[in-house]
Coordinates of C-alpha atoms in Angstrom, one line a residue:
M1 CA -103.9 -34.3 -7.5
A2 CA -101.8 -36.4 -4.9
E3 CA -98.7 -35.3 -3.8
L4 CA -95.3 -37.0 -4.5
P5 CA -93.7 -38.3 -1.2
G6 CA -90.8 -36.4 -0.2
P7 CA -87.9 -39.4 -0.6
F8 CA -89.6 -40.2 -3.8
L9 CA -89.2 -36.4 -5.3
C10 CA -85.8 -36.2 -4.1
G11 CA -84.8 -39.7 -6.0
A12 CA -86.4 -38.5 -9.1
L13 CA -84.8 -35.0 -9.3
L14 CA -81.5 -36.9 -8.9
G15 CA -82.5 -38.9 -11.8
L16 CA -83.1 -36.0 -14.0
L17 CA -79.5 -34.2 -13.0
C18 CA -77.6 -37.6 -14.1
L19 CA -79.8 -38.2 -17.3
S20 CA -79.6 -34.0 -18.1
G21 CA -75.5 -34.8 -17.8
L22 CA -75.0 -32.4 -14.7
A23 CA -73.5 -35.4 -12.9
V24 CA -69.3 -35.0 -12.7
E25 CA -67.1 -38.2 -12.0
V26 CA -63.5 -38.1 -11.8
K27 CA -61.5 -41.3 -12.8
V28 CA -57.9 -41.8 -11.8
P29 CA -55.6 -45.3 -12.2
T30 CA -56.1 -46.8 -8.7
E31 CA -52.3 -48.4 -8.7
P32 CA -49.4 -46.0 -7.8
L33 CA -47.3 -44.3 -10.8
S34 CA -43.6 -45.0 -10.7
T35 CA -41.4 -42.9 -13.1
P36 CA -37.6 -42.8 -13.2
L37 CA -35.4 -39.7 -12.2
G38 CA -35.0 -37.0 -15.5
K39 CA -38.1 -38.8 -17.4
T40 CA -41.8 -37.5 -18.1
A41 CA -44.5 -38.5 -15.8
E42 CA -48.1 -38.5 -17.2
L43 CA -51.1 -38.7 -14.7
T44 CA -54.2 -39.9 -16.2
C45 CA -57.1 -38.1 -15.1
T46 CA -60.9 -38.0 -17.1
Y47 CA -64.2 -36.7 -16.2
S48 CA -67.7 -36.8 -17.1
T49 CA -70.0 -33.7 -16.7
S50 CA -71.4 -30.9 -19.1
V51 CA -68.9 -28.1 -19.6
G52 CA -70.2 -24.5 -19.2
D53 CA -68.9 -21.4 -18.4
S54 CA -68.5 -22.6 -14.8
F55 CA -66.1 -25.4 -15.5
A56 CA -63.1 -25.6 -13.4
L57 CA -60.2 -28.1 -13.3
E58 CA -57.2 -27.8 -10.6
W59 CA -54.5 -29.9 -10.1
S60 CA -52.7 -29.4 -6.6
F61 CA -49.9 -31.6 -5.0
V62 CA -48.9 -33.0 -1.2
Q63 CA -45.7 -34.5 0.2
P64 CA -45.6 -37.9 1.1
G65 CA -47.0 -38.4 4.7
K66 CA -49.0 -35.2 4.9
P67 CA -52.8 -34.8 5.3
I68 CA -54.8 -33.5 2.1
S69 CA -55.8 -30.3 3.6
E70 CA -52.3 -29.0 3.3
S71 CA -52.0 -29.6 -0.7
H72 CA -51.0 -26.7 -2.6
P73 CA -52.1 -25.9 -6.6
I74 CA -49.8 -26.4 -9.1
L75 CA -51.8 -25.9 -12.1
Y76 CA -55.3 -24.8 -12.8
F77 CA -58.0 -24.3 -15.8
T78 CA -60.5 -21.7 -15.6
N79 CA -62.6 -19.2 -17.7
G80 CA -60.8 -21.0 -20.8
Q81 CA -57.4 -20.1 -19.4
L82 CA -54.8 -22.5 -18.1
Y83 CA -52.7 -21.1 -15.0
P84 CA -49.3 -23.1 -14.2
T85 CA -48.4 -22.0 -10.4
G86 CA -46.1 -22.9 -7.9
S87 CA -42.1 -24.2 -8.1
K88 CA -43.5 -26.7 -10.5
S89 CA -45.0 -24.3 -13.1
K90 CA -42.4 -24.7 -15.9
R91 CA -42.4 -28.1 -16.1
V92 CA -46.5 -28.8 -15.6
S93 CA -48.6 -29.0 -18.8
L94 CA -52.0 -30.7 -19.7
L95 CA -52.1 -33.6 -22.4
Q96 CA -55.1 -31.7 -24.3
N97 CA -55.5 -28.0 -23.8
P98 CA -58.2 -27.4 -23.1
P99 CA -59.2 -30.0 -21.1
T100 CA -63.0 -29.8 -22.4
V101 CA -63.4 -33.2 -24.0
G102 CA -63.0 -35.0 -20.7
V103 CA -59.5 -35.6 -20.5
A104 CA -57.2 -33.5 -17.7
T105 CA -54.0 -35.7 -17.8
L106 CA -51.0 -33.8 -16.4
K107 CA -47.7 -34.1 -17.7
L108 CA -44.8 -33.1 -15.3
T109 CA -41.3 -33.5 -17.4
D110 CA -37.8 -34.1 -15.8
V111 CA -39.2 -35.2 -12.6
H112 CA -37.3 -34.9 -9.4
P113 CA -36.9 -36.7 -6.2
S114 CA -39.0 -34.0 -4.8
D115 CA -41.8 -34.9 -7.1
T116 CA -42.7 -38.2 -5.0
G117 CA -46.1 -37.6 -3.3
T118 CA -49.7 -37.4 -4.0
Y119 CA -51.3 -35.3 -7.0
L120 CA -55.4 -34.5 -6.7
C121 CA -57.1 -33.8 -9.9
Q122 CA -60.3 -32.0 -9.3
V123 CA -63.0 -30.6 -11.3
N124 CA -65.3 -28.3 -10.3
N125 CA -69.0 -27.4 -12.3
P126 CA -71.3 -25.5 -9.8
P127 CA -74.5 -26.7 -11.2
D128 CA -73.2 -30.0 -10.3
F129 CA -73.0 -31.6 -6.8
Y130 CA -73.4 -35.2 -7.4
T131 CA -70.9 -37.8 -7.0
N132 CA -67.3 -37.6 -6.8
G133 CA -65.2 -34.7 -8.4
L134 CA -61.9 -35.5 -7.1
G135 CA -59.3 -38.0 -8.1
L136 CA -55.9 -38.8 -5.9
I137 CA -52.8 -40.0 -8.0
N138 CA -49.5 -41.9 -6.0
L139 CA -46.5 -40.9 -7.8
T140 CA -42.7 -42.1 -6.8
V141 CA -39.7 -41.3 -8.6
L142 CA -37.2 -43.7 -8.9
V143 CA -33.9 -43.0 -7.9
P144 CA -30.5 -45.3 -8.2
P145 CA -28.8 -45.8 -5.0
S146 CA -26.0 -43.2 -4.2
N147 CA -22.4 -44.3 -3.2
P148 CA -22.9 -46.3 0.3
L149 CA -20.7 -45.0 3.0
C150 CA -19.2 -48.4 4.9
S151 CA -17.8 -48.1 8.3
Q152 CA -16.6 -50.5 11.3
S153 CA -17.5 -50.8 14.8
G154 CA -16.6 -53.1 17.7
Q155 CA -13.5 -55.0 19.1
T156 CA -11.1 -56.8 16.2
S157 CA -8.9 -58.7 18.2
V158 CA -9.2 -62.7 18.1
G159 CA -12.3 -64.0 19.8
G160 CA -14.0 -60.6 19.5
S161 CA -16.9 -59.3 17.6
T162 CA -17.4 -56.5 15.3
A163 CA -20.1 -54.8 13.3
L164 CA -19.8 -53.8 9.6
R165 CA -22.5 -51.0 8.3
C166 CA -23.4 -50.0 5.0
S167 CA -25.8 -47.1 3.9
S168 CA -26.7 -44.9 0.8
S169 CA -28.2 -41.9 1.3
E170 CA -30.6 -41.6 -1.7
G171 CA -32.4 -44.5 -3.4
A172 CA -35.8 -44.9 -4.5
P173 CA -37.2 -47.4 -3.7
K174 CA -35.1 -47.9 -0.9
P175 CA -32.4 -50.1 -1.2
V176 CA -31.3 -53.5 0.1
Y177 CA -27.8 -54.5 1.2
N178 CA -25.8 -57.4 0.9
W179 CA -22.1 -57.9 2.2
V180 CA -19.6 -59.9 0.3
R181 CA -16.2 -61.2 0.9
L182 CA -13.3 -60.3 -1.4
G183 CA -11.1 -63.3 -2.4
S184 CA -10.6 -66.9 -1.4
F185 CA -11.3 -67.5 2.5
P186 CA -12.3 -70.7 4.4
T187 CA -15.7 -71.3 5.2
P188 CA -17.1 -69.4 8.3
S189 CA -18.5 -71.2 11.0
P190 CA -22.2 -71.3 11.2
G191 CA -23.6 -68.5 13.2
S192 CA -20.2 -66.4 12.7
M193 CA -22.1 -63.8 10.4
V194 CA -25.7 -62.4 10.5
Q195 CA -26.5 -60.1 7.7
D196 CA -29.4 -57.6 7.6
E197 CA -30.7 -56.8 4.2
V198 CA -32.5 -53.9 5.2
S199 CA -30.3 -52.2 7.5
G200 CA -27.0 -52.9 5.6
Q201 CA -25.6 -54.6 9.0
L202 CA -23.0 -57.6 9.0
I203 CA -22.4 -58.9 12.7
L204 CA -19.1 -60.8 12.6
T205 CA -18.5 -62.7 16.1
N206 CA -15.8 -65.4 17.4
L207 CA -13.1 -63.3 15.3
S208 CA -10.0 -65.3 13.8
L209 CA -7.3 -64.4 11.9
T210 CA -8.9 -65.9 9.1
S211 CA -11.5 -63.0 9.0
S212 CA -9.1 -60.3 8.0
G213 CA -9.9 -59.3 4.4
T214 CA -11.6 -57.0 2.3
Y215 CA -15.7 -56.6 2.6
R216 CA -17.9 -55.2 -0.3
C217 CA -21.3 -53.9 0.3
V218 CA -23.8 -53.6 -2.6
A219 CA -26.8 -51.7 -2.3
T220 CA -29.6 -52.2 -4.9
N221 CA -33.0 -51.0 -6.0
Q222 CA -34.6 -51.5 -9.4
M223 CA -32.6 -48.4 -11.0
G224 CA -29.1 -49.8 -10.6
S225 CA -26.6 -50.6 -7.7
A226 CA -23.7 -49.0 -6.0
S227 CA -21.0 -50.3 -4.1
C228 CA -18.3 -49.7 -1.2
E229 CA -15.3 -51.5 0.5
L230 CA -14.0 -52.0 4.1
T231 CA -10.9 -53.5 5.1
L232 CA -10.7 -55.6 8.4
S233 CA -7.9 -56.5 10.4
V234 CA -8.0 -58.8 13.3
T235 CA -5.1 -59.4 15.4
E236 CA -3.8 -61.0 18.5
P237 CA -4.7 -60.1 22.1
S238 CA -1.1 -59.8 23.0
E239 CA -0.4 -57.8 20.0
G240 CA -2.9 -55.2 21.5
R241 CA -0.9 -55.3 24.7
V242 CA 2.1 -55.0 23.2
A243 CA 1.0 -51.9 21.3
G244 CA -0.1 -50.5 24.2
A245 CA 2.6 -51.0 26.8
L246 CA 5.1 -49.1 23.7
I247 CA 2.7 -46.5 23.7
G248 CA 2.8 -46.2 27.5
V249 CA 6.8 -46.0 27.3
L250 CA 6.7 -43.7 24.6
L251 CA 4.7 -41.1 26.5
V252 CA 7.0 -41.6 29.7
V253 CA 10.0 -40.8 27.9
L254 CA 8.6 -37.8 26.2
L255 CA 7.4 -36.6 30.1
L256 CA 11.0 -37.1 30.9
S257 CA 12.4 -35.4 28.0
V258 CA 9.9 -32.3 28.7
A259 CA 10.7 -32.3 32.6
A260 CA 14.8 -32.3 31.8
F261 CA 14.2 -29.5 29.0
C262 CA 12.6 -27.5 31.8
L263 CA 15.3 -28.0 34.4
I264 CA 17.9 -27.1 31.8
R265 CA 16.6 -24.0 31.2
F266 CA 15.8 -23.0 35.0
H267 CA 19.3 -23.4 35.7
K268 CA 20.7 -21.2 32.7
E269 CA 18.3 -18.5 33.7
R270 CA 19.7 -18.7 37.4
E271 CA 23.2 -18.3 36.0
K272 CA 22.1 -15.2 33.8
K273 CA 21.1 -13.5 37.1
P274 CA 23.8 -11.0 38.4
K275 CA 25.2 -11.8 42.0
E276 CA 23.8 -9.9 44.9
T277 CA 26.3 -7.3 46.6
Y278 CA 26.1 -6.7 50.3
G279 CA 26.1 -3.4 52.3
G280 CA 27.9 -2.4 54.9
S281 CA 25.5 -3.2 57.5
D282 CA 25.9 -6.8 56.4
L283 CA 27.9 -9.2 58.7
R284 CA 31.2 -10.2 56.8
E285 CA 32.1 -14.1 57.3
D286 CA 35.9 -12.5 57.7
A287 CA 34.6 -10.1 60.5
M288 CA 37.0 -9.9 63.8
A289 CA 34.6 -10.6 66.7
P290 CA 34.6 -8.7 69.6
G291 CA 37.6 -8.8 72.1
I292 CA 39.7 -10.9 70.0
S293 CA 43.0 -9.0 70.2
E294 CA 45.4 -8.0 67.3
H295 CA 48.1 -10.2 67.9
T296 CA 45.7 -13.3 68.0
S297 CA 44.7 -12.4 64.8
M298 CA 48.0 -11.7 63.5
R299 CA 49.4 -15.1 64.5
A300 CA 46.0 -17.0 63.0
D301 CA 46.8 -15.2 59.7
S302 CA 50.6 -15.9 59.5
S303 CA 49.7 -19.4 60.2
K304 CA 47.8 -19.0 56.8
G305 CA 50.5 -17.5 55.0
F306 CA 49.0 -14.2 54.9
L307 CA 50.0 -11.3 57.0
E308 CA 47.2 -8.1 56.7
R309 CA 47.2 -5.1 58.5
P310 CA 44.0 -4.8 60.6
S311 CA 41.6 -1.8 60.0
S312 CA 41.7 1.1 62.4
A313 CA 37.8 0.0 62.9
S314 CA 38.5 -3.6 64.1
T315 CA 41.0 -2.1 66.8
V316 CA 39.5 -2.2 70.3
T317 CA 40.4 -0.1 72.9
T318 CA 39.9 -0.6 76.8
T319 CA 40.2 2.3 79.0
K320 CA 39.8 2.3 82.9
S321 CA 37.4 4.5 84.5
K322 CA 38.9 6.7 87.2
L323 CA 36.3 7.4 89.6
P324 CA 36.9 9.3 92.9
M325 CA 37.5 7.3 95.6
I326 CA 35.4 8.3 99.2
V327 CA 37.0 7.5 102.2

């Protein structure tokens, strides 16, 4: 009996496996799935294989931007039992339980923004290692825009330029932004208003007094819209200089007031201190200089209308020395 070639034998075995129903094939939608915030998402997954004692189903989740290898399980079925697990365990279930008739659709209730990501439906049947046993579904939780924050930067004087910015911290899909000016106003000159709907920025150039007013930013996506307002006041350049000069004068007055207060306080503190007393060794201004006679002092005092009796300590006595004379 002739032996069959190797490739022919392998092809025949694979054909027998497929005919016997041992091939696993998982099917999921090719289009991404979108579900509004707080609603229930149904992630459709069907499979074909022979269900035996070794049949197992696993659902897992991975956050956006991360590789499939970092996915973690959220529900699995094995040995005839269903096991929800992880942070989503109280909100996940199967559309059909047990999933033994080819339907492995997952239900996720009260979806949150953190539920956005990729979900993996995987069917394992150890006797079968042929075809694909894994399906991927991308889920986006739709969230309306949060109230945006309006801000302004730049010069708001005549002839200057300024930028108005608007941004929402939440919103899926990412909202687009549109600036409108409230009330009636002259038509701006071409190129003086440039708007970016993606970043939410409005550039105003060559400002004039008519540019003053209230501007509203509206953030919009398919789930709704939200808005904020900002008031722009354009001033003459001279007004800015006058305001700066006024501020400078006020600062000078303030500094002078502080200096005057400190000086007055310093003088008051000096007046409170007791006068110093001079000791006997100190030189008095009215002391009589040596060599001045008593009569001279009295004449000087009498010329001023005062007559004072000199003290004995101030009297100067001159005696002649008596030395023996040698002839």
